[in-house]
Short mmCIF file of C-alpha atoms in Angstrom, two decimals:
data_model
loop_
_atom_site.label_atom_id
_atom_site.label_comp_id
_atom_site.label_asym_id
_atom_site.label_seq_id
_atom_site.Cartn_x
_atom_site.Cartn_y
_atom_site.Cartn_z
CA MET T 23 -2.80 -1.23 17.83
CA THR T 24 0.62 -2.79 17.30
CA LEU T 25 0.94 -4.28 13.81
CA ASP T 26 3.24 -6.72 12.08
CA ALA T 27 2.68 -4.95 8.74
CA LEU T 28 1.27 -1.53 7.85
CA PHE T 29 0.10 -0.74 4.32
CA LEU T 30 -0.09 2.97 3.51
CA GLY T 31 -1.91 4.36 0.47
CA ALA T 32 -2.36 7.90 -0.77
CA HIS T 33 -6.08 7.30 -1.46
CA PRO T 34 -8.67 4.83 -0.14
CA ASP T 35 -8.29 2.40 -3.07
CA ASP T 36 -4.52 2.50 -3.60
CA VAL T 37 -3.63 -0.47 -1.41
CA GLU T 38 -6.22 -2.63 -3.15
CA LEU T 39 -4.82 -1.58 -6.53
CA THR T 40 -1.22 -2.45 -5.71
CA SER T 41 -0.62 -4.56 -2.62
CA GLY T 42 -3.92 -6.01 -1.43
CA GLY T 43 -2.72 -9.52 -2.20
CA LEU T 44 0.27 -9.25 0.12
CA ALA T 45 -1.94 -7.77 2.84
CA ALA T 46 -4.41 -10.66 2.47
CA ARG T 47 -1.65 -13.28 2.45
CA LEU T 48 -0.02 -11.94 5.60
CA ALA T 49 -3.40 -11.71 7.34
CA SER T 50 -4.23 -15.28 6.32
CA HIS T 51 -0.97 -16.46 7.94
CA GLY T 52 -2.07 -14.93 11.25
CA HIS T 53 -0.03 -11.73 11.09
CA THR T 54 -1.60 -8.53 12.38
CA VAL T 55 -2.03 -6.28 9.35
CA GLY T 56 -3.35 -2.75 9.10
CA VAL T 57 -4.12 -0.26 6.33
CA VAL T 58 -3.92 3.51 6.67
CA ASP T 59 -5.03 5.83 3.87
CA LEU T 60 -3.30 9.21 3.90
CA THR T 61 -6.24 11.13 2.37
CA ARG T 62 -10.00 10.70 2.16
CA GLY T 63 -9.92 10.97 -1.64
CA GLU T 64 -12.09 14.07 -1.50
CA SER T 65 -10.69 15.48 -4.76
CA ALA T 66 -11.54 12.43 -6.84
CA SER T 67 -13.89 12.89 -9.80
CA ARG T 68 -16.34 10.39 -8.31
CA GLY T 69 -17.60 9.46 -4.86
CA THR T 70 -17.89 11.45 -1.65
CA PRO T 71 -15.46 11.04 1.26
CA GLU T 72 -18.24 9.32 3.20
CA GLU T 73 -18.88 6.82 0.40
CA ARG T 74 -15.20 6.16 0.04
CA ALA T 75 -14.81 5.56 3.78
CA ARG T 76 -17.59 2.95 3.71
CA GLU T 77 -16.04 1.26 0.68
CA ALA T 78 -12.62 1.24 2.35
CA GLY T 79 -14.10 -0.43 5.41
CA GLU T 80 -15.76 -3.10 3.29
CA ALA T 81 -12.53 -3.71 1.38
CA ALA T 82 -10.62 -4.10 4.65
CA ARG T 83 -13.07 -6.74 5.83
CA VAL T 84 -12.65 -8.63 2.56
CA LEU T 85 -8.86 -8.56 2.85
CA GLY T 86 -9.07 -9.76 6.45
CA VAL T 87 -6.89 -7.00 7.90
CA ALA T 88 -7.16 -6.08 11.55
CA SER T 89 -7.63 -2.33 11.18
CA ARG T 90 -8.02 0.50 8.70
CA GLY T 91 -7.52 4.17 9.41
CA ASN T 92 -7.27 7.51 7.64
CA LEU T 93 -4.95 10.44 8.38
CA ALA T 94 -7.20 12.93 6.51
CA LEU T 95 -4.27 14.68 4.85
CA PRO T 96 -5.24 16.89 1.87
CA ASP T 97 -6.05 15.05 -1.34
CA LEU T 98 -4.02 16.53 -4.21
CA GLY T 99 -2.04 18.31 -1.51
CA LEU T 100 0.34 15.67 -0.19
CA ASP T 101 3.71 17.30 0.36
CA ARG T 102 6.85 15.58 1.58
CA GLN T 103 8.17 18.95 2.83
CA ASP T 104 5.14 19.75 5.00
CA PRO T 105 6.19 19.38 8.68
CA ALA T 106 2.62 18.72 9.83
CA GLN T 107 2.09 15.93 7.29
CA LEU T 108 5.43 14.36 8.13
CA ARG T 109 4.64 14.45 11.83
CA ALA T 110 1.24 12.81 11.22
CA VAL T 111 2.86 9.89 9.40
CA VAL T 112 5.59 9.55 12.04
CA GLU T 113 3.00 9.44 14.81
CA CYS T 114 1.07 6.80 12.87
CA LEU T 115 4.22 4.68 12.66
CA ARG T 116 4.96 5.15 16.35
CA THR T 117 1.41 4.20 17.26
CA HIS T 118 1.32 0.99 15.21
CA ARG T 119 5.04 0.08 15.42
CA PRO T 120 5.02 -2.13 12.31
CA ARG T 121 7.93 -4.39 11.38
CA LEU T 122 7.03 -4.03 7.69
CA VAL T 123 5.77 -0.91 5.93
CA VAL T 124 4.40 -0.98 2.37
CA ALA T 125 4.21 2.39 0.60
CA PRO T 126 3.36 3.60 -2.92
CA ASP T 127 6.21 3.54 -5.40
CA ARG T 128 7.43 6.93 -6.58
CA HIS T 129 7.51 5.94 -10.26
CA ASP T 130 3.96 7.00 -11.07
CA GLU T 131 2.11 9.80 -12.84
CA HIS T 132 -0.16 10.77 -9.93
CA PRO T 133 1.56 13.50 -7.89
CA ASP T 134 0.01 12.25 -4.65
CA HIS T 135 1.53 8.80 -5.20
CA VAL T 136 4.95 10.37 -5.75
CA GLU T 137 4.67 12.61 -2.68
CA ALA T 138 3.26 9.80 -0.54
CA SER T 139 6.20 7.58 -1.43
CA HIS T 140 8.74 10.17 -0.36
CA LEU T 141 6.71 11.25 2.67
CA ILE T 142 6.43 7.70 4.03
CA ALA T 143 10.08 6.85 3.35
CA ARG T 144 11.21 9.97 5.18
CA ALA T 145 8.82 9.31 8.06
CA CYS T 146 10.13 5.74 8.45
CA TYR T 147 13.59 7.16 9.11
CA LEU T 148 12.59 10.09 11.29
CA SER T 149 10.29 7.92 13.39
CA GLY T 150 13.39 6.21 14.77
CA LEU T 151 15.03 9.42 15.97
CA ALA T 152 14.62 10.05 19.68
CA ARG T 153 14.78 13.83 19.25
CA TYR T 154 12.30 14.10 16.41
CA ALA T 155 9.41 16.10 17.86
CA ALA T 156 6.37 13.88 17.53
CA ASP T 157 4.17 11.97 19.94
CA GLY T 158 4.99 8.36 20.73
CA GLU T 159 8.07 6.30 21.48
CA ARG T 160 10.60 6.18 18.67
CA HIS T 161 10.30 3.27 16.26
CA ARG T 162 11.88 2.43 12.91
CA PRO T 163 10.33 -0.33 10.75
CA GLU T 164 12.63 -3.21 9.86
CA ARG T 165 11.65 -3.20 6.18
CA LEU T 166 10.09 -0.78 3.70
CA LEU T 167 8.63 -1.97 0.40
CA PHE T 168 7.31 0.19 -2.44
CA ALA T 169 4.28 -1.27 -4.26
CA LEU T 170 4.26 -0.85 -8.04
CA TYR T 171 1.29 0.55 -9.94
CA ARG T 172 2.81 -0.39 -13.30
CA VAL T 173 5.05 -3.15 -14.66
CA ALA T 174 7.85 -0.62 -15.16
CA PRO T 175 10.28 -0.02 -13.61
CA ALA T 176 11.15 -3.66 -13.04
CA PRO T 177 10.33 -4.96 -9.56
CA HIS T 178 13.06 -5.99 -7.15
CA LEU T 179 10.81 -8.77 -5.85
CA VAL T 180 7.49 -10.34 -6.78
CA VAL T 181 5.06 -11.86 -4.28
CA ASP T 182 2.87 -14.78 -5.34
CA VAL T 183 -0.74 -13.74 -4.65
CA THR T 184 -2.45 -16.54 -6.58
CA ALA T 185 -3.99 -18.07 -3.46
CA VAL T 186 -5.73 -14.81 -2.52
CA TRP T 187 -6.42 -13.42 -5.99
CA GLU T 188 -10.21 -13.62 -5.79
CA ARG T 189 -10.16 -11.94 -2.40
CA ARG T 190 -7.88 -9.20 -3.70
CA MET T 191 -10.19 -8.48 -6.63
CA ALA T 192 -13.29 -8.54 -4.40
CA ALA T 193 -11.62 -5.94 -2.16
CA LEU T 194 -10.81 -3.78 -5.17
CA THR T 195 -14.34 -3.92 -6.57
CA ALA T 196 -15.68 -2.88 -3.16
CA HIS T 197 -14.68 0.62 -4.26
CA ARG T 198 -17.82 0.90 -6.33
CA SER T 199 -17.87 4.69 -6.54
CA GLN T 200 -14.54 4.58 -8.37
CA LEU T 201 -15.04 1.54 -10.59
CA GLY T 202 -18.73 1.14 -11.26
CA PRO T 203 -21.15 2.69 -13.72
CA GLY T 204 -22.65 5.01 -11.09
CA PRO T 205 -22.98 8.80 -11.12
CA GLY T 206 -20.06 10.97 -12.10
CA PRO T 207 -17.77 11.48 -15.07
CA ALA T 208 -15.91 8.66 -16.79
CA THR T 209 -12.35 8.12 -15.55
CA TYR T 210 -9.46 5.79 -16.23
CA LEU T 211 -10.79 3.43 -13.54
CA THR T 212 -14.27 3.21 -15.13
CA GLN T 213 -13.02 2.10 -18.54
CA PRO T 214 -14.51 -1.28 -19.53
CA ASP T 215 -11.11 -2.97 -19.66
CA PHE T 216 -9.70 -1.56 -16.42
CA LEU T 217 -10.12 -4.70 -14.30
CA ALA T 218 -8.75 -6.80 -17.15
CA GLU T 219 -5.72 -4.51 -17.16
CA VAL T 220 -5.26 -5.05 -13.41
CA GLU T 221 -5.34 -8.80 -14.00
CA SER T 222 -2.95 -8.57 -16.94
CA ARG T 223 -0.42 -6.69 -14.83
CA ALA T 224 -0.66 -9.33 -12.12
CA ARG T 225 -0.16 -12.06 -14.72
CA VAL T 226 2.97 -10.33 -16.02
CA PHE T 227 4.40 -10.14 -12.50
CA GLY T 228 3.35 -13.73 -11.84
CA ALA T 229 4.90 -15.02 -15.06
CA ALA T 230 8.23 -13.54 -13.98
CA ILE T 231 8.37 -16.02 -11.08
CA GLY T 232 6.42 -18.89 -12.62
CA VAL T 233 3.06 -18.40 -10.88
CA ARG T 234 -0.35 -17.22 -12.09
CA TYR T 235 -0.68 -13.90 -10.24
CA GLY T 236 1.95 -11.71 -8.63
CA GLU T 237 2.48 -8.26 -7.15
CA GLY T 238 5.65 -6.27 -7.83
CA TYR T 239 7.65 -4.38 -5.21
CA ARG T 240 10.81 -2.34 -5.08
CA THR T 241 13.13 -1.82 -2.14
CA ARG T 242 15.60 0.81 -1.02
CA GLY T 243 18.87 -0.98 -0.40
CA PRO T 244 19.48 -4.75 -0.45
CA LEU T 245 16.82 -7.23 0.59
CA GLY T 246 18.52 -9.30 3.28
CA VAL T 247 18.15 -13.06 3.57
CA THR T 248 18.37 -14.16 7.19
CA ASP T 249 17.35 -17.77 6.56
CA ALA T 250 19.23 -19.53 3.74
CA ARG T 251 16.22 -21.82 3.16
CA ALA T 252 14.55 -18.86 1.47
CA LEU T 253 16.87 -19.44 -1.49
CA LEU T 254 15.44 -22.90 -2.09
CA SER T 255 12.42 -23.07 -4.39
CA GLY T 256 9.14 -23.10 -2.49
CA ALA T 257 10.72 -22.36 0.89
CA PRO T 258 9.31 -19.48 2.97
CA ALA T 259 11.41 -16.29 3.00
CA GLY T 260 12.80 -15.36 6.40
CA GLY T 261 11.95 -18.76 7.82
CA THR T 262 8.31 -17.83 8.59
CA PRO T 263 5.45 -18.11 6.05
#
């Protein structure tokens, strides 16, 4: 399926934790949006891969995205130097041919988030090379954004997600095996104040641009403005909402 935007996460709940609001907003504007998880999350302290797949599907329906897939790369084994992993991501990009790619930001403690960030960035470049040995016709996304897990480092841009905040949180809480009081050891995500922390982070990002809830993103290189109206308060960036 050809997509306008492709959101890539290291684990089945990463997109919901960082960029679900942007995915929901783009989908609500009629853009074709997809999510692909790099791993099945099989090394997580809670939940089976089968449970996590069902939860990911439910979350995708809540966000309103057109598709969700999984590359089944090794959890806790993502490696930017692995030729097979790089080829899998390149072939995913060539299959979906997105204009926008959203990846995890590399400034994070989880090694899979760090490796996923580098792996996706490298794949976005190599996917556009005609002689890179992977299936599919070459394609290079127009824009790559890195979704922040934390409020630091400072974002290069903040997206207002106030209008879809309830939907974003409903998609996140669909990952019940990771967030709920069910079987398994306690983790950072099961702490009583975790969801409040997610909201607090969104409020910090939102306050930076004068809205209630925001999501922070970083870019590699300058963020181009092709429509000068985007510089006027309240005007849609790029000329299209």
